[in-house]
Structure formats: structure tokens, C-alpha cells
PDB file of C-alpha atoms in Angstrom:
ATOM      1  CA  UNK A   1     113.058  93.117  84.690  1.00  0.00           C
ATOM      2  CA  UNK A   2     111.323  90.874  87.129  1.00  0.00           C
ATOM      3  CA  UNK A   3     114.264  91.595  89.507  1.00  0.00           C
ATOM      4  CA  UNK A   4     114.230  95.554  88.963  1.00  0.00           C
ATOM      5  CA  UNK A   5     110.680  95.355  90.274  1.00  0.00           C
ATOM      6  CA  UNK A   6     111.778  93.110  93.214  1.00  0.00           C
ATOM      7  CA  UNK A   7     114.527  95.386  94.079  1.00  0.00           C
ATOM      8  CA  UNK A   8     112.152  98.017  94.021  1.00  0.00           C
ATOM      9  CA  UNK A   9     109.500  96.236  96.396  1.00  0.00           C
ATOM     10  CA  UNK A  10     112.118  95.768  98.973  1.00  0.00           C
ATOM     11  CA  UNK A  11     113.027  99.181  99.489  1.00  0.00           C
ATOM     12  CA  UNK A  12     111.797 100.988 102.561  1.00  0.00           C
ATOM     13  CA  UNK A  13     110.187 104.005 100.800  1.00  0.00           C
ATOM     14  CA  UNK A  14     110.532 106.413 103.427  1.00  0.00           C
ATOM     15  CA  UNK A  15     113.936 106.254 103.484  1.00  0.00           C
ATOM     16  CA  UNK A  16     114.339 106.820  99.903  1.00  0.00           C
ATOM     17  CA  UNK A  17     115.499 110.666  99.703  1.00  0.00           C
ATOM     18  CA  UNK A  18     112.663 112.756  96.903  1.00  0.00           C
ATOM     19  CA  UNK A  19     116.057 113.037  94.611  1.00  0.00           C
ATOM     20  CA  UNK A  20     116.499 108.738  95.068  1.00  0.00           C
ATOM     21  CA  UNK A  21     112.739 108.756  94.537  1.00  0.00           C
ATOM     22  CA  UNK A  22     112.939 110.754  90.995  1.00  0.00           C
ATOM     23  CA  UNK A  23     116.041 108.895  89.852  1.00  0.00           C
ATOM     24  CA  UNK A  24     114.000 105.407  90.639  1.00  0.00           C
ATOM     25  CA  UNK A  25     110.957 106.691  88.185  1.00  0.00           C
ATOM     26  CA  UNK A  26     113.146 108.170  85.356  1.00  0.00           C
ATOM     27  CA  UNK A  27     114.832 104.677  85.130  1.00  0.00           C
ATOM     28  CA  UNK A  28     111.742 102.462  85.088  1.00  0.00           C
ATOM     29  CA  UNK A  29     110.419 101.653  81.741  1.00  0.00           C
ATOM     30  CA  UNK A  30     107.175 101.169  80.678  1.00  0.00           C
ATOM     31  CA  UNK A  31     106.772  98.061  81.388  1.00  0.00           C
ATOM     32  CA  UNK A  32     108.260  98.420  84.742  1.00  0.00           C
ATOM     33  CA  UNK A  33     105.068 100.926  85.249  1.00  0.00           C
ATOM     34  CA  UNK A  34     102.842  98.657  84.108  1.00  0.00           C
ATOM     35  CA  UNK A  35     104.171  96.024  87.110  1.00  0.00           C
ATOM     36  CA  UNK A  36     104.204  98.219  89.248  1.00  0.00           C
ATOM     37  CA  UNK A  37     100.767  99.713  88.786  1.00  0.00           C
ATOM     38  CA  UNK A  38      99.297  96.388  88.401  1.00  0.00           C
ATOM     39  CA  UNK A  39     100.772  95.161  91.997  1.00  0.00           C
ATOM     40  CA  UNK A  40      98.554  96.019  94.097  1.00  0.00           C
ATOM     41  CA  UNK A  41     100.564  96.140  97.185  1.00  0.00           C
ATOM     42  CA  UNK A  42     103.553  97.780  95.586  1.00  0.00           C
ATOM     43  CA  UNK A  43     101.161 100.150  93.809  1.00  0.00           C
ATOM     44  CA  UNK A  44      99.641 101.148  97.311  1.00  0.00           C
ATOM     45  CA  UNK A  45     102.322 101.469  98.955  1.00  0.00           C
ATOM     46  CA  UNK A  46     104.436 103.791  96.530  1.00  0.00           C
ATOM     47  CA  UNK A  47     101.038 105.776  96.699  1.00  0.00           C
ATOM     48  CA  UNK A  48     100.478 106.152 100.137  1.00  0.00           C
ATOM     49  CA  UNK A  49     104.039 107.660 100.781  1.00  0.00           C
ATOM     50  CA  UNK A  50     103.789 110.007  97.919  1.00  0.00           C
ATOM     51  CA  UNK A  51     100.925 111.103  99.419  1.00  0.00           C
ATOM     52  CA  UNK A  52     102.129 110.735 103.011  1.00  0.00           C
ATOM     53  CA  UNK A  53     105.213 112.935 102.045  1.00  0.00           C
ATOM     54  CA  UNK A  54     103.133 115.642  99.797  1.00  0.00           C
ATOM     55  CA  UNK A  55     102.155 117.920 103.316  1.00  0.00           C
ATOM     56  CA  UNK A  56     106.174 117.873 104.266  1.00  0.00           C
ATOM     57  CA  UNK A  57     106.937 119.027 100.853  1.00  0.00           C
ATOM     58  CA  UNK A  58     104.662 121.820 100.866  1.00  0.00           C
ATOM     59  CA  UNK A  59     106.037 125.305 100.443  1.00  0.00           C
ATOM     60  CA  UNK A  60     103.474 126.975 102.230  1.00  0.00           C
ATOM     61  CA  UNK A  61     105.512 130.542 101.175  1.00  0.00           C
ATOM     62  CA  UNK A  62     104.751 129.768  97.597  1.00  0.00           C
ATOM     63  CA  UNK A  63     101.206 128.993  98.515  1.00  0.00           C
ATOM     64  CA  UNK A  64     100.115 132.130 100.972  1.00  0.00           C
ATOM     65  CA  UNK A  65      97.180 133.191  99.252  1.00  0.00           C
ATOM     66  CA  UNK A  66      95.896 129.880  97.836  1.00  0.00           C
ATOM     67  CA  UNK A  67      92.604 128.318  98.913  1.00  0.00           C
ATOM     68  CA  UNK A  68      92.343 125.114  96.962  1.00  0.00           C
ATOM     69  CA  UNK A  69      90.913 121.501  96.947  1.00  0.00           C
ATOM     70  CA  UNK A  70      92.586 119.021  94.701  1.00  0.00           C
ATOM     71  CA  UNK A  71      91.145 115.635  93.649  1.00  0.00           C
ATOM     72  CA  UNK A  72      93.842 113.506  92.487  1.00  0.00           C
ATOM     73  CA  UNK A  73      92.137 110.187  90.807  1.00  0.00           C
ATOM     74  CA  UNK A  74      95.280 107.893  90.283  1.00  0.00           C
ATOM     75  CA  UNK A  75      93.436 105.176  87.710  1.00  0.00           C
ATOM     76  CA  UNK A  76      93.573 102.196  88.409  1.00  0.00           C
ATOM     77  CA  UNK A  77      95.008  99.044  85.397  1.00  0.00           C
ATOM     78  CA  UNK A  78      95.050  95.269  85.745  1.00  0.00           C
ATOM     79  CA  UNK A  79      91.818  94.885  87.630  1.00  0.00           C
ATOM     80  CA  UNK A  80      93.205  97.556  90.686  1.00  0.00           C
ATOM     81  CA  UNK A  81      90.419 100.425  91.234  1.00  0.00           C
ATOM     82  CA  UNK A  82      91.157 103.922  91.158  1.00  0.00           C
ATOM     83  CA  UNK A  83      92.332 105.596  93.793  1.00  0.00           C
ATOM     84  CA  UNK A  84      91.635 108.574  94.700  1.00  0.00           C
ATOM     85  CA  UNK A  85      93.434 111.664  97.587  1.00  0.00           C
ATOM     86  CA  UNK A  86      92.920 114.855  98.472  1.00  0.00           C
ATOM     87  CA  UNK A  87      95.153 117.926  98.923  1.00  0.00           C
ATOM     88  CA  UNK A  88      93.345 120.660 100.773  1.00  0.00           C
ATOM     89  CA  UNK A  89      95.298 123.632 100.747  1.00  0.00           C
ATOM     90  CA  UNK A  90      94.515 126.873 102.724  1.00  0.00           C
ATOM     91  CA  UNK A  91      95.727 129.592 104.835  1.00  0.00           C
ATOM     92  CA  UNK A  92      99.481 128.301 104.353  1.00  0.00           C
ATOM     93  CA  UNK A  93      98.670 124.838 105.138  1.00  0.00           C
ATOM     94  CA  UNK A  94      98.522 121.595 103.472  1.00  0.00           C
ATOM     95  CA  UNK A  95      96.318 118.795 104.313  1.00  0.00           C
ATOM     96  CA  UNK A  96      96.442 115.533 102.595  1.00  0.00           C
ATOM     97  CA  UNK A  97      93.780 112.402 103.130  1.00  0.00           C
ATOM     98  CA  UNK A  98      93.273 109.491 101.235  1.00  0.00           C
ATOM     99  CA  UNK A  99      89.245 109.119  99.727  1.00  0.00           C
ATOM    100  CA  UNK A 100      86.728 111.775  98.036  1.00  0.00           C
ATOM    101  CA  UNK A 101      85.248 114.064 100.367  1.00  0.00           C
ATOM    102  CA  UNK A 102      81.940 115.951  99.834  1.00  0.00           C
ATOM    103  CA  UNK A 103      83.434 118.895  99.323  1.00  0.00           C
ATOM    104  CA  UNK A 104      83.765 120.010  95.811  1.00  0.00           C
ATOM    105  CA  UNK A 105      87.361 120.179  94.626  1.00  0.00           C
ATOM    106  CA  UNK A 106      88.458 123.790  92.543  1.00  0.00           C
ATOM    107  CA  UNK A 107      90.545 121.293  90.069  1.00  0.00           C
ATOM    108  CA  UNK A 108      90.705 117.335  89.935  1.00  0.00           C
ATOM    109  CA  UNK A 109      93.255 115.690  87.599  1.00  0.00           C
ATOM    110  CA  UNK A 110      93.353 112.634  86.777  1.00  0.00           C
ATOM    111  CA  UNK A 111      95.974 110.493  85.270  1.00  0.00           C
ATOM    112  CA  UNK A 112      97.268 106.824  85.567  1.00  0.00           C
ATOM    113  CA  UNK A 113     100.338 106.102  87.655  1.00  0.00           C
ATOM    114  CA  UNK A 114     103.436 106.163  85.435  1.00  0.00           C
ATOM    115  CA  UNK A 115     102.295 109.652  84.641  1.00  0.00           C
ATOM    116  CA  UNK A 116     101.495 110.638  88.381  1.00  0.00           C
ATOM    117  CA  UNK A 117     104.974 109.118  89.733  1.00  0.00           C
ATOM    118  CA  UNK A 118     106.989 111.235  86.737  1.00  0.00           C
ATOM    119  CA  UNK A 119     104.757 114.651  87.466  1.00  0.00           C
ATOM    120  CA  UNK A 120     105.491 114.254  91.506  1.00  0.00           C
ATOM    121  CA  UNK A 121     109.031 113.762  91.308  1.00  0.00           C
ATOM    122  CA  UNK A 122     109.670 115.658  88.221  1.00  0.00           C
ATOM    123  CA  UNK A 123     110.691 114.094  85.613  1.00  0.00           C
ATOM    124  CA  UNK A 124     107.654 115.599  83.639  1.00  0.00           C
ATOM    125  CA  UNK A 125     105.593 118.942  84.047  1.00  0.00           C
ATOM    126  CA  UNK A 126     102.086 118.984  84.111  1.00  0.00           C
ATOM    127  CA  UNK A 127     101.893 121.546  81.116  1.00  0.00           C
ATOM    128  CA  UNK A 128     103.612 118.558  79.181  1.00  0.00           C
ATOM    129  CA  UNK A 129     101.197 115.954  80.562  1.00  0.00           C
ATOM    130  CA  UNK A 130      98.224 118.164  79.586  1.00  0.00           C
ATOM    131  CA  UNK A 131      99.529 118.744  75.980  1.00  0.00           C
ATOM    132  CA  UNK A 132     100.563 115.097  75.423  1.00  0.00           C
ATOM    133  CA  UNK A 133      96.516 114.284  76.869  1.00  0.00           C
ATOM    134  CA  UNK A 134      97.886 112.546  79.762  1.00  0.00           C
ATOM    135  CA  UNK A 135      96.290 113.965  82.346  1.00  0.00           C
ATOM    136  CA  UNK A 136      92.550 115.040  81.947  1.00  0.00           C
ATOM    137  CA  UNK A 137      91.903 118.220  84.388  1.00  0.00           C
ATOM    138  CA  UNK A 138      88.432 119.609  85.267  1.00  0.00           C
ATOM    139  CA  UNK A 139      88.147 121.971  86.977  1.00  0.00           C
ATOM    140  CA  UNK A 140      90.901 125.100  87.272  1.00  0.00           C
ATOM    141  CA  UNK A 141      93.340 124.860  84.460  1.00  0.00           C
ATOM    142  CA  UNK A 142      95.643 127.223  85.465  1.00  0.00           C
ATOM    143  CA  UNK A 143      95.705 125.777  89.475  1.00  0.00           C
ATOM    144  CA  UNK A 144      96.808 122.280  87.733  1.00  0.00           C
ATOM    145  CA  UNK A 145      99.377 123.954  86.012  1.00  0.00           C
ATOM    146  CA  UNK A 146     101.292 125.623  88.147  1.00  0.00           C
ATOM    147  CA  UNK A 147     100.670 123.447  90.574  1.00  0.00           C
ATOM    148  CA  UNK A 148     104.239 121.934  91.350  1.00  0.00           C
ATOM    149  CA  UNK A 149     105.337 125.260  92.594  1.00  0.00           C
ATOM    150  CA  UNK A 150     103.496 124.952  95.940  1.00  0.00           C
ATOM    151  CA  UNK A 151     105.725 121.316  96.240  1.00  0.00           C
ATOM    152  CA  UNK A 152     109.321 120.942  96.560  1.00  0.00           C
ATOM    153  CA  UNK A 153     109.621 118.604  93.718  1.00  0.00           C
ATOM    154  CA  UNK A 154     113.277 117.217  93.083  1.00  0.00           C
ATOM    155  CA  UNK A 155     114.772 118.720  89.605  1.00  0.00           C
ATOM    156  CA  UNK A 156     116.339 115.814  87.462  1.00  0.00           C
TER     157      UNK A 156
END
């Protein structure tokens, strides 16, 4: 186990293809997200290219008409704080930044980090995460649920 969560702090993360990405997360186990989430390094740098890689996987065709500010609040376990990143997407565009702006957000979800990693390289839905009470969403329901159609999220 220890050395499954070795192997995965070695890799260089931005050269691990979205489809590499999604196999990684289907195998881990929960345990292996519980590591993970409670490594603080690890767990912020998984994060930040997620995050980093969220504007190049924007489908800005699928998105044309939608004007939208999402809060993601990634919760934090084993004494790491919440994070929390933006997506602000308008006018075809996607802009991604890490911290809460003033601006008030049209849905927020949050959701701890084995259920974030599985819904961004999709190995779950975010319908499913809603009905298993995964995810709590405020905000615009039905933005957060169709959500991974503006993304082009690996199929597994």
C-alpha cells in the first residue's frame, strides 16, 4: 500500500495523460484516498494540476451560452484545511484560480477528495455523487449536474 502511494508521489503529474489520470483513481482504494488526502503535499499537488488542467479541458462549444461561477470546496481530512477554486465560465471561456473570490458563485459543491478525483476523471457522475449524499451543492442544481459536459472528462 505504502508503496502504491510512493509510486504515485513520484509521478510527474503533468505528464500523466487524463485517460492515465482516471485509470490511477479507479485503482486506488479507500484507504489509498485517505493517504493521499491526508498528505499534504501529494494532496496539493494532485489538486493544483486538476485544476491547472480544468481551462485546457474546457469545451467551450458545449459551453456557448453559459455564464457561470463555480465554487469547488475540496474538504480538507487529517488536520489539512479545505481548499477551495474557482471556475469562472463565460462568453466561451474558462478561467480557473485557486481561493474564494467576492463574487458570488451560481452553484458551489462541495465534496472531499476521493469523491472530487473520481467525478473529474470520471469514474463517477455527479448525479450519482448527489444521490449517494456525496457531494452537497448549493446553489444551481441543475448547473452541478450537467456540469461534466462543458469538460472533456476521460470515459472509463
Amino acid at each position: 500500500m505504502a508503496d502504491d502511494i510512493s509510486r504515485i508521489a513520484g509521478l510527474d503529474f503533468a505528464g500523466v495523460t487524463p485517460e492515465e489520470f482516471a485509470r490511477i483513481v479507479k485503482g486506488l482504494s479507500s484507504k489509498q484516498f485517505t493517504e493521499i488526502a491526508e498528505d499534504g503535499t501529494l494532496r496539493g499537488r494532485i489538486l493544483q494540476e486538476v485544476f491547472g488542467r480544468m481551462e485546457r479541458q474546457f469545451k467551450p462549444e458545449a459551453a456557448a451560452s453559459v455564464t457561470a461561477l463555480i465554487r469547488w470546496k475540496i474538504t480538507g481530512s487529517g488536520g489539512n484545511e479545505d481548499v477551495v477554486y474557482e471556475t469562472d465560465i463565460a462568453d466561451g471561456t474558462c478561467v480557473v484560480r485557486e481561493g474564494e473570490s467576492e463574487s458570488k458563485p451560481r452553484v458551489t459543491l462541495i465534496l472531499a477528495d476521493a469523491e472530487f478525483l473520481k467525478l473529474v476523471s470520471g469514474n463517477v457522475g455527479p448525479v450519482a455523487l448527489f444521490m449517494m449524499r456525496k457531494v452537497r451543492v448549493v446553489g444551481d442544481v441543475a448547473l452541478a449536474a450537467g456540469l461534466t459536459r462543458y469538460f472533456d472528462i476521460p470515459k472509463v
